[in-house]
CSV table of C-alpha atoms in Angstrom, one decimal:
chain,number,residue,atom,x,y,z
A,432,UNK,CA,-1.9,23.1,-71.7
A,433,UNK,CA,-5.7,23.3,-72.8
A,434,UNK,CA,-7.8,23.9,-69.7
A,435,UNK,CA,-10.7,21.4,-69.3
A,436,UNK,CA,-13.0,24.0,-68.0
A,437,UNK,CA,-15.1,25.9,-70.1
A,438,UNK,CA,-14.1,29.5,-69.9
A,439,UNK,CA,-16.1,31.5,-67.6
A,440,UNK,CA,-17.9,28.9,-65.9
A,441,UNK,CA,-16.7,26.7,-63.2
A,442,UNK,CA,-16.9,23.0,-63.0
A,443,UNK,CA,-20.3,21.1,-63.0
A,444,UNK,CA,-19.4,19.6,-59.6
A,445,UNK,CA,-18.2,22.7,-58.3
A,446,UNK,CA,-21.3,24.6,-59.4
A,447,UNK,CA,-23.6,22.1,-57.5
A,448,UNK,CA,-21.3,22.2,-54.3
A,449,UNK,CA,-21.1,26.1,-54.2
A,450,UNK,CA,-24.8,26.3,-54.7
A,451,UNK,CA,-25.3,23.7,-51.8
A,452,UNK,CA,-22.8,25.2,-49.6
A,453,UNK,CA,-24.9,28.6,-49.8
A,454,UNK,CA,-27.9,26.7,-48.2
A,455,UNK,CA,-28.1,27.3,-44.6
A,456,UNK,CA,-31.4,27.4,-43.8
A,457,UNK,CA,-30.7,28.4,-39.9
A,458,UNK,CA,-28.5,31.7,-41.1
A,459,UNK,CA,-31.3,34.2,-40.2
A,460,UNK,CA,-31.9,32.4,-36.4
A,461,UNK,CA,-28.2,31.3,-35.8
A,462,UNK,CA,-28.2,33.4,-32.7
A,463,UNK,CA,-31.5,32.0,-31.7
A,464,UNK,CA,-30.4,28.2,-32.2
A,465,UNK,CA,-27.9,28.7,-29.6
A,466,UNK,CA,-29.7,31.0,-26.9
A,467,UNK,CA,-33.1,28.6,-27.2
A,468,UNK,CA,-31.0,25.7,-26.4
A,469,UNK,CA,-30.0,27.6,-23.3
A,470,UNK,CA,-26.6,29.3,-24.5
A,471,UNK,CA,-26.3,33.1,-23.3
A,472,UNK,CA,-25.5,35.7,-25.5
A,473,UNK,CA,-21.7,36.3,-23.9
A,474,UNK,CA,-21.2,32.2,-24.4
A,475,UNK,CA,-22.4,32.7,-28.0
A,476,UNK,CA,-19.5,35.3,-28.7
A,477,UNK,CA,-17.1,33.0,-26.8
A,478,UNK,CA,-18.1,30.1,-29.1
A,479,UNK,CA,-17.5,32.3,-31.9
A,480,UNK,CA,-14.2,33.3,-30.6
A,481,UNK,CA,-13.1,29.2,-30.2
A,482,UNK,CA,-14.4,28.6,-33.8
A,483,UNK,CA,-11.9,31.5,-35.2
A,484,UNK,CA,-9.4,30.4,-33.0
A,485,UNK,CA,-9.6,27.0,-34.3
A,486,UNK,CA,-9.6,28.3,-37.9
A,487,UNK,CA,-6.3,30.5,-36.8
A,488,UNK,CA,-4.6,27.4,-35.5
A,489,UNK,CA,-5.3,25.0,-38.1
A,490,UNK,CA,-4.5,27.4,-41.0
A,491,UNK,CA,-1.0,26.6,-41.7
A,492,UNK,CA,-1.0,23.1,-40.9
A,493,UNK,CA,-3.9,22.5,-42.8
A,494,UNK,CA,-2.4,24.2,-45.8
A,495,UNK,CA,0.9,22.3,-45.5
A,496,UNK,CA,-1.6,18.9,-45.6
A,497,UNK,CA,-3.3,20.1,-48.5
A,498,UNK,CA,-0.1,20.7,-50.5
A,499,UNK,CA,0.6,17.0,-49.7
A,500,UNK,CA,-2.6,15.2,-50.6
A,501,UNK,CA,-3.8,17.6,-53.2
A,502,UNK,CA,-6.6,20.1,-53.3
A,503,UNK,CA,-9.2,18.0,-54.3
A,504,UNK,CA,-8.9,15.3,-51.5
A,505,UNK,CA,-8.7,18.7,-48.8
A,506,UNK,CA,-12.1,19.6,-50.4
A,507,UNK,CA,-13.5,16.2,-49.8
A,508,UNK,CA,-12.3,16.4,-46.0
A,509,UNK,CA,-13.4,19.8,-45.5
A,510,UNK,CA,-17.1,19.2,-46.9
A,511,UNK,CA,-17.2,16.1,-44.9
A,512,UNK,CA,-16.2,18.1,-41.8
A,513,UNK,CA,-18.7,20.8,-42.5
A,514,UNK,CA,-21.4,17.8,-42.5
A,515,UNK,CA,-20.1,16.7,-39.1
A,516,UNK,CA,-20.5,20.3,-37.9
A,517,UNK,CA,-24.2,20.3,-39.2
A,518,UNK,CA,-24.9,17.0,-37.4
A,519,UNK,CA,-23.5,18.2,-34.2
A,520,UNK,CA,-25.4,21.3,-34.1
A,521,UNK,CA,-28.5,19.5,-34.4
A,522,UNK,CA,-27.7,17.4,-31.8
A,523,UNK,CA,-26.4,19.9,-29.4
A,524,UNK,CA,-29.6,21.8,-30.0
A,525,UNK,CA,-31.8,18.7,-29.5
A,526,UNK,CA,-30.1,17.9,-26.4
A,527,UNK,CA,-29.4,21.5,-24.9
A,528,UNK,CA,-25.6,20.4,-24.5
A,529,UNK,CA,-23.3,23.2,-24.3
A,530,UNK,CA,-19.9,20.6,-24.6
A,531,UNK,CA,-21.5,19.8,-27.8
A,532,UNK,CA,-21.9,23.3,-28.9
A,533,UNK,CA,-18.4,23.6,-28.1
A,534,UNK,CA,-17.5,20.5,-30.2
A,535,UNK,CA,-19.4,21.9,-33.0
A,536,UNK,CA,-17.6,25.1,-33.1
A,537,UNK,CA,-14.3,23.3,-33.1
A,538,UNK,CA,-15.3,20.8,-35.8
A,539,UNK,CA,-16.6,23.9,-37.9
A,540,UNK,CA,-13.4,25.9,-37.2
A,541,UNK,CA,-11.4,22.9,-38.6
A,542,UNK,CA,-13.4,22.5,-41.7
A,543,UNK,CA,-12.9,26.4,-42.3
A,544,UNK,CA,-9.2,26.2,-41.8
A,545,UNK,CA,-9.0,23.4,-44.5
A,546,UNK,CA,-11.4,25.5,-46.6
A,547,UNK,CA,-8.9,28.5,-46.6
A,548,UNK,CA,-6.9,28.9,-49.6
A,549,UNK,CA,-7.8,25.3,-50.9
A,550,UNK,CA,-10.7,26.4,-53.2
A,551,UNK,CA,-8.6,29.3,-54.1
A,552,UNK,CA,-5.5,27.3,-55.1
A,553,UNK,CA,-7.7,24.5,-56.7
A,554,UNK,CA,-9.2,27.2,-59.1
A,555,UNK,CA,-6.0,28.8,-60.0
A,556,UNK,CA,-4.8,25.6,-60.5
A,557,UNK,CA,-7.4,24.5,-62.9
A,558,UNK,CA,-8.8,27.6,-64.9
A,559,UNK,CA,-6.9,29.7,-67.4
A,560,UNK,CA,-5.5,32.4,-65.7
A,561,UNK,CA,-7.4,35.0,-67.4
A,562,UNK,CA,-10.5,33.3,-66.2
A,563,UNK,CA,-9.6,33.2,-62.4
A,564,UNK,CA,-11.0,36.7,-61.2
A,565,UNK,CA,-14.4,36.1,-62.7
A,566,UNK,CA,-14.6,32.6,-62.0
A,567,UNK,CA,-13.7,33.2,-58.4
A,568,UNK,CA,-16.6,35.6,-58.4
A,569,UNK,CA,-19.0,33.2,-59.9
A,570,UNK,CA,-18.3,30.6,-57.5
A,571,UNK,CA,-19.2,33.3,-54.6
A,572,UNK,CA,-22.6,34.1,-56.4
A,573,UNK,CA,-23.2,30.6,-56.4
A,574,UNK,CA,-23.1,30.5,-52.7
A,575,UNK,CA,-25.1,33.8,-52.4
A,576,UNK,CA,-27.5,32.3,-54.7
A,577,UNK,CA,-27.9,29.4,-52.2
A,578,UNK,CA,-28.1,31.8,-49.3
A,579,UNK,CA,-31.1,33.8,-51.2
A,580,UNK,CA,-32.8,30.5,-51.9
A,581,UNK,CA,-32.5,29.4,-47.9
A,582,UNK,CA,-33.7,32.7,-47.0
A,583,UNK,CA,-36.7,32.4,-49.2
A,584,UNK,CA,-37.3,29.0,-47.8
A,585,UNK,CA,-36.6,29.8,-44.1
A,586,UNK,CA,-40.0,31.0,-43.3
A,587,UNK,CA,-42.0,27.9,-44.6
A,588,UNK,CA,-39.5,25.4,-43.1
A,589,UNK,CA,-39.7,27.1,-39.9
A,590,UNK,CA,-43.5,26.6,-40.0
A,591,UNK,CA,-43.5,23.1,-40.7
A,592,UNK,CA,-40.9,22.1,-37.8
A,593,UNK,CA,-39.3,25.1,-36.4
A,594,UNK,CA,-35.6,25.1,-35.8
A,595,UNK,CA,-35.1,21.4,-35.9
A,596,UNK,CA,-36.2,21.4,-39.3
A,597,UNK,CA,-34.2,24.1,-40.5
A,598,UNK,CA,-30.9,22.5,-38.5
A,599,UNK,CA,-31.9,19.2,-40.3
A,600,UNK,CA,-32.4,20.6,-43.9
A,601,UNK,CA,-28.7,22.2,-43.8
A,602,UNK,CA,-27.4,19.2,-42.6
A,603,UNK,CA,-29.1,17.3,-45.5
A,604,UNK,CA,-27.6,19.9,-48.1
A,605,UNK,CA,-24.0,19.9,-46.4
A,606,UNK,CA,-24.2,16.2,-47.1
A,607,UNK,CA,-25.2,16.6,-50.7
A,608,UNK,CA,-22.5,19.0,-51.0
A,609,UNK,CA,-19.9,16.4,-49.9
A,610,UNK,CA,-21.2,14.2,-52.8
A,611,UNK,CA,-21.1,16.8,-55.2
A,612,UNK,CA,-17.2,17.3,-54.3
A,613,UNK,CA,-16.4,13.7,-55.6
A,614,UNK,CA,-17.2,14.7,-59.2
A,615,UNK,CA,-14.6,17.1,-59.0
A,616,UNK,CA,-11.5,16.3,-61.2
A,617,UNK,CA,-8.0,16.6,-59.9
A,618,UNK,CA,-5.6,19.3,-60.9
A,619,UNK,CA,-4.2,19.3,-64.0
A,620,UNK,CA,-0.4,18.7,-64.4
A,621,UNK,CA,1.3,22.0,-63.7
A,622,UNK,CA,0.8,24.7,-66.8
A,623,UNK,CA,3.6,26.7,-66.2
A,624,UNK,CA,7.3,25.8,-67.5
A,625,UNK,CA,10.0,24.9,-65.2
A,626,UNK,CA,12.3,27.5,-63.7
A,627,UNK,CA,15.6,27.4,-64.7
A,628,UNK,CA,17.4,29.3,-62.0
A,629,UNK,CA,19.8,27.4,-59.5
A,630,UNK,CA,19.7,29.7,-56.6
A,631,UNK,CA,17.8,28.5,-53.8
A,632,UNK,CA,14.3,30.0,-53.2
A,633,UNK,CA,13.4,31.8,-50.3
A,634,UNK,CA,11.0,30.1,-47.9
A,635,UNK,CA,7.3,31.0,-46.9
A,636,UNK,CA,8.6,33.1,-44.0
A,637,UNK,CA,10.7,35.2,-46.2
A,638,UNK,CA,7.9,35.7,-48.9
A,639,UNK,CA,5.3,36.7,-46.2
A,640,UNK,CA,7.5,39.4,-44.8
A,641,UNK,CA,8.2,41.2,-47.9
A,642,UNK,CA,6.6,44.6,-48.3
A,643,UNK,CA,4.5,43.5,-51.1
A,644,UNK,CA,2.9,40.5,-48.7
A,645,UNK,CA,2.7,42.8,-45.8
A,646,UNK,CA,0.7,45.2,-47.7
A,647,UNK,CA,-1.7,42.2,-48.7
A,648,UNK,CA,-1.9,41.0,-45.4
A,649,UNK,CA,-3.0,44.5,-43.9
A,650,UNK,CA,-5.4,45.0,-46.9
A,651,UNK,CA,-7.0,41.4,-46.1
A,652,UNK,CA,-7.2,42.5,-42.4
A,653,UNK,CA,-8.9,45.4,-42.9
A,654,UNK,CA,-11.4,43.7,-45.3
A,655,UNK,CA,-12.3,41.4,-42.7
A,656,UNK,CA,-12.9,43.6,-40.4
A,657,UNK,CA,-15.4,45.4,-42.4
A,658,UNK,CA,-17.3,42.4,-43.4
A,659,UNK,CA,-17.3,41.5,-39.5
A,660,UNK,CA,-19.1,44.8,-38.9
A,661,UNK,CA,-21.4,44.5,-41.8
A,662,UNK,CA,-22.6,41.2,-40.5
A,663,UNK,CA,-22.9,42.0,-36.9
A,664,UNK,CA,-24.0,45.5,-36.4
A,665,UNK,CA,-25.9,46.0,-39.6
A,666,UNK,CA,-29.4,45.3,-38.3
A,667,UNK,CA,-29.0,47.4,-35.3
A,668,UNK,CA,-27.6,50.3,-37.2
A,669,UNK,CA,-31.0,50.1,-39.9
A,670,UNK,CA,-33.5,49.8,-37.0
A,671,UNK,CA,-31.5,52.7,-35.1
A,672,UNK,CA,-32.0,54.7,-38.6
A,673,UNK,CA,-35.8,54.1,-38.6
A,674,UNK,CA,-36.1,51.1,-40.6
A,675,UNK,CA,-38.7,48.6,-39.6
A,676,UNK,CA,-37.5,45.2,-38.3
A,677,UNK,CA,-39.8,43.5,-41.2
A,678,UNK,CA,-37.8,45.2,-44.0
A,679,UNK,CA,-34.5,43.3,-42.8
A,680,UNK,CA,-35.5,40.1,-44.8
A,681,UNK,CA,-35.8,42.0,-48.0
A,682,UNK,CA,-32.8,44.1,-47.4
A,683,UNK,CA,-30.8,40.9,-46.8
A,684,UNK,CA,-32.2,39.6,-50.2
A,685,UNK,CA,-31.3,42.8,-52.1
A,686,UNK,CA,-27.8,43.1,-51.2
A,687,UNK,CA,-27.1,39.5,-51.8
A,688,UNK,CA,-28.7,40.0,-55.1
A,689,UNK,CA,-26.7,43.1,-55.8
A,690,UNK,CA,-23.5,41.2,-54.6
A,691,UNK,CA,-23.9,38.7,-57.5
A,692,UNK,CA,-22.8,41.9,-60.0
A,693,UNK,CA,-19.3,41.3,-58.9
A,694,UNK,CA,-18.7,38.6,-61.7
A,695,UNK,CA,-20.1,40.9,-64.5
A,696,UNK,CA,-18.4,43.8,-63.1
A,697,UNK,CA,-15.0,41.9,-62.7
A,698,UNK,CA,-15.3,40.6,-66.2
A,699,UNK,CA,-15.0,44.2,-67.4
A,700,UNK,CA,-11.9,45.0,-65.4
A,701,UNK,CA,-8.9,44.9,-67.8
A,702,UNK,CA,-5.7,43.2,-66.2
A,703,UNK,CA,-3.6,46.6,-66.4
A,704,UNK,CA,-6.4,48.6,-64.0
A,705,UNK,CA,-6.4,45.6,-61.4
A,706,UNK,CA,-4.3,47.7,-58.7
A,707,UNK,CA,-6.1,50.8,-59.6
A,708,UNK,CA,-9.7,48.9,-59.3
A,709,UNK,CA,-8.4,47.5,-56.0
A,710,UNK,CA,-7.4,51.0,-54.6
A,711,UNK,CA,-10.5,52.5,-55.6
A,712,UNK,CA,-13.0,49.8,-54.2
A,713,UNK,CA,-11.1,50.0,-50.8
A,714,UNK,CA,-11.6,53.7,-51.0
A,715,UNK,CA,-15.3,53.6,-51.6
A,716,UNK,CA,-16.2,50.8,-49.2
A,717,UNK,CA,-14.2,52.5,-46.4
A,718,UNK,CA,-16.1,55.9,-47.2
A,719,UNK,CA,-19.4,54.2,-47.2
A,720,UNK,CA,-18.8,52.7,-43.7
A,721,UNK,CA,-18.0,55.8,-42.5
A,722,UNK,CA,-20.9,57.5,-44.0
A,723,UNK,CA,-22.9,54.7,-42.5
A,724,UNK,CA,-21.7,55.1,-38.9
A,725,UNK,CA,-22.7,58.8,-39.1
A,726,UNK,CA,-26.1,59.1,-40.7
A,727,UNK,CA,-29.4,58.4,-38.9
A,728,UNK,CA,-31.8,58.4,-42.0
A,729,UNK,CA,-33.5,55.5,-43.3
A,730,UNK,CA,-32.9,55.9,-47.3
A,731,UNK,CA,-29.7,56.8,-47.2
A,732,UNK,CA,-28.8,54.1,-44.9
A,733,UNK,CA,-30.6,51.3,-46.6
A,734,UNK,CA,-28.9,52.2,-49.9
A,735,UNK,CA,-25.6,52.0,-48.2
A,736,UNK,CA,-26.4,48.7,-46.9
A,737,UNK,CA,-27.3,47.4,-50.1
A,738,UNK,CA,-24.0,48.2,-51.9
A,739,UNK,CA,-21.6,47.9,-49.2
A,740,UNK,CA,-21.4,44.1,-49.6
A,741,UNK,CA,-20.6,44.5,-53.0
A,742,UNK,CA,-17.8,46.9,-52.5
A,743,UNK,CA,-16.4,44.4,-50.0
A,744,UNK,CA,-16.6,41.5,-52.3
A,745,UNK,CA,-15.2,42.9,-55.2
A,746,UNK,CA,-11.5,43.4,-53.6
A,747,UNK,CA,-11.7,40.4,-51.8
A,748,UNK,CA,-11.4,38.3,-55.4
A,749,UNK,CA,-8.7,40.8,-56.2
A,750,UNK,CA,-6.8,40.2,-53.3
A,751,UNK,CA,-7.1,36.3,-54.1
A,752,UNK,CA,-5.6,36.8,-57.5
A,753,UNK,CA,-2.8,38.9,-56.3
A,754,UNK,CA,-1.8,36.6,-53.6
A,755,UNK,CA,-1.7,33.9,-56.1
A,756,UNK,CA,0.3,35.8,-58.5
A,757,UNK,CA,2.8,36.7,-55.3
A,758,UNK,CA,3.1,32.8,-54.6
A,759,UNK,CA,4.3,32.2,-58.4
A,760,UNK,CA,6.7,35.0,-58.2
A,761,UNK,CA,8.3,33.5,-55.2
A,762,UNK,CA,8.4,30.2,-56.9
A,763,UNK,CA,6.4,28.3,-54.3
A,764,UNK,CA,3.7,27.2,-56.4
A,765,UNK,CA,4.2,23.5,-54.7
A,766,UNK,CA,3.2,25.2,-51.4
A,767,UNK,CA,0.4,27.3,-52.7
A,768,UNK,CA,-2.3,26.2,-50.2
A,769,UNK,CA,-0.2,26.9,-47.3
A,770,UNK,CA,1.1,30.1,-48.5
A,771,UNK,CA,-2.5,31.4,-49.1
A,772,UNK,CA,-3.2,30.0,-45.7
A,773,UNK,CA,-0.7,32.4,-44.4
A,774,UNK,CA,-2.2,35.5,-46.0
A,775,UNK,CA,-5.4,34.2,-44.4
A,776,UNK,CA,-4.4,33.9,-40.9
A,777,UNK,CA,-4.3,37.8,-40.5
A,778,UNK,CA,-7.9,38.0,-41.0
A,779,UNK,CA,-8.5,35.1,-38.3
A,780,UNK,CA,-6.2,37.0,-35.6
A,781,UNK,CA,-8.5,39.9,-36.0
A,782,UNK,CA,-11.6,38.1,-35.9
A,783,UNK,CA,-10.8,36.5,-32.8
A,784,UNK,CA,-9.6,39.9,-31.1
A,785,UNK,CA,-12.9,41.3,-32.4
A,786,UNK,CA,-15.0,38.4,-31.1
A,787,UNK,CA,-13.3,38.4,-27.6
A,788,UNK,CA,-13.6,42.4,-27.3
A,789,UNK,CA,-17.0,42.5,-28.7
A,790,UNK,CA,-18.5,44.0,-25.8
A,791,UNK,CA,-16.0,46.5,-25.6
A,792,UNK,CA,-16.7,47.5,-29.3
A,793,UNK,CA,-20.1,47.7,-29.3
A,794,UNK,CA,-19.9,50.0,-26.0
A,795,UNK,CA,-18.0,52.6,-28.3
A,796,UNK,CA,-21.1,52.7,-30.6
A,797,UNK,CA,-21.9,51.9,-34.1
A,798,UNK,CA,-20.6,55.4,-35.3
A,799,UNK,CA,-17.0,54.8,-33.8
A,800,UNK,CA,-16.8,51.3,-35.1
A,801,UNK,CA,-17.8,51.9,-38.7
A,802,UNK,CA,-15.6,54.9,-38.8
A,803,UNK,CA,-12.6,53.4,-37.6
A,804,UNK,CA,-13.2,50.4,-40.0
A,805,UNK,CA,-13.8,52.9,-43.0
A,806,UNK,CA,-10.6,54.9,-42.3
A,807,UNK,CA,-8.6,51.6,-42.2
A,808,UNK,CA,-10.2,50.2,-45.4
A,809,UNK,CA,-9.3,53.3,-47.4
A,810,UNK,CA,-5.8,53.6,-45.8
A,811,UNK,CA,-4.8,50.0,-46.3
A,812,UNK,CA,-6.3,49.8,-50.0
A,813,UNK,CA,-4.3,53.1,-50.8
A,814,UNK,CA,-1.0,51.8,-49.1
A,815,UNK,CA,-1.4,48.2,-51.0
A,816,UNK,CA,-2.0,50.3,-54.3
A,817,UNK,CA,1.2,52.3,-53.7
A,818,UNK,CA,3.5,49.4,-52.6
A,819,UNK,CA,2.2,47.1,-55.2
A,820,UNK,CA,2.8,49.6,-57.9
């Protein structure tokens, strides 16, 4: 069946929606949003843990519902939940209400649980197979472009009206993203020919417990741990290495722009070299994180920080493609969103564990944290390559 998407370019509505989703104007002061309203740092970590727990508990039920109502309706639903979360965050800040902050965390967690696997399933069912990998990277790049724009606009909006204006602007862009999602067409009729075998197909539990699936889950969990450490510790590490606080915005913009190279680089990747690229990227990311934990010089630390997000994004796109291929091989196309949610649950489990034990992890020191995550990345990537090969 001929695809109605131009090769290499996402749907227009998806392009607009992805860009708008990246416009989170309060991102640079997300912690300050809570603490200014009276939330302590320990309560902030518990709020993030509650959000991750909501994602974890909602992963499979939301995936099952997505398979029943369709990916497009699920996208409409989670975009609306994001609008509600942004409005709740603004209201909680203005009223300094801790219960509303808890409610916002739960609503955002529900939105993220619906988002988990849904966009990947939508792209995989809509795009030609050979365009899935690069188009996934381009959708991520559009979100990154929105993040860059919001970072550039942050100072001006903050000067106009402080945190309330930042939160209101983010709520507005979420509302516009929800409107843009209405332009997404439904999935086309299934391209693949029906299967002819009469033997019953194994269930999702059997699929997830295979060696290949477990290797993917371990790799996904390790990748998620690496991303969490980069997001939480990069500023402290750079400052400890001698970087000045005023450099951080430029570094954020720098690695965001470099991340956008993932699309062109993955576009050059030949299908027969996918597993080798996956293993190589994991090993390079792991080595980079371990070295970042050990060094104490400014320039090497900044150079690693500029490249690590790219090294973590590219294998994430490859893992999504391999997961979809595994779903096809197991004959579970009609339960794709639920199956992908099962894969993503592993990342949520590790995230909850990390956030609940964040004080103990911080006490171990950045070198130990980055070193352990680097070893985990390299080992899981190499194990996935050997098992999947």
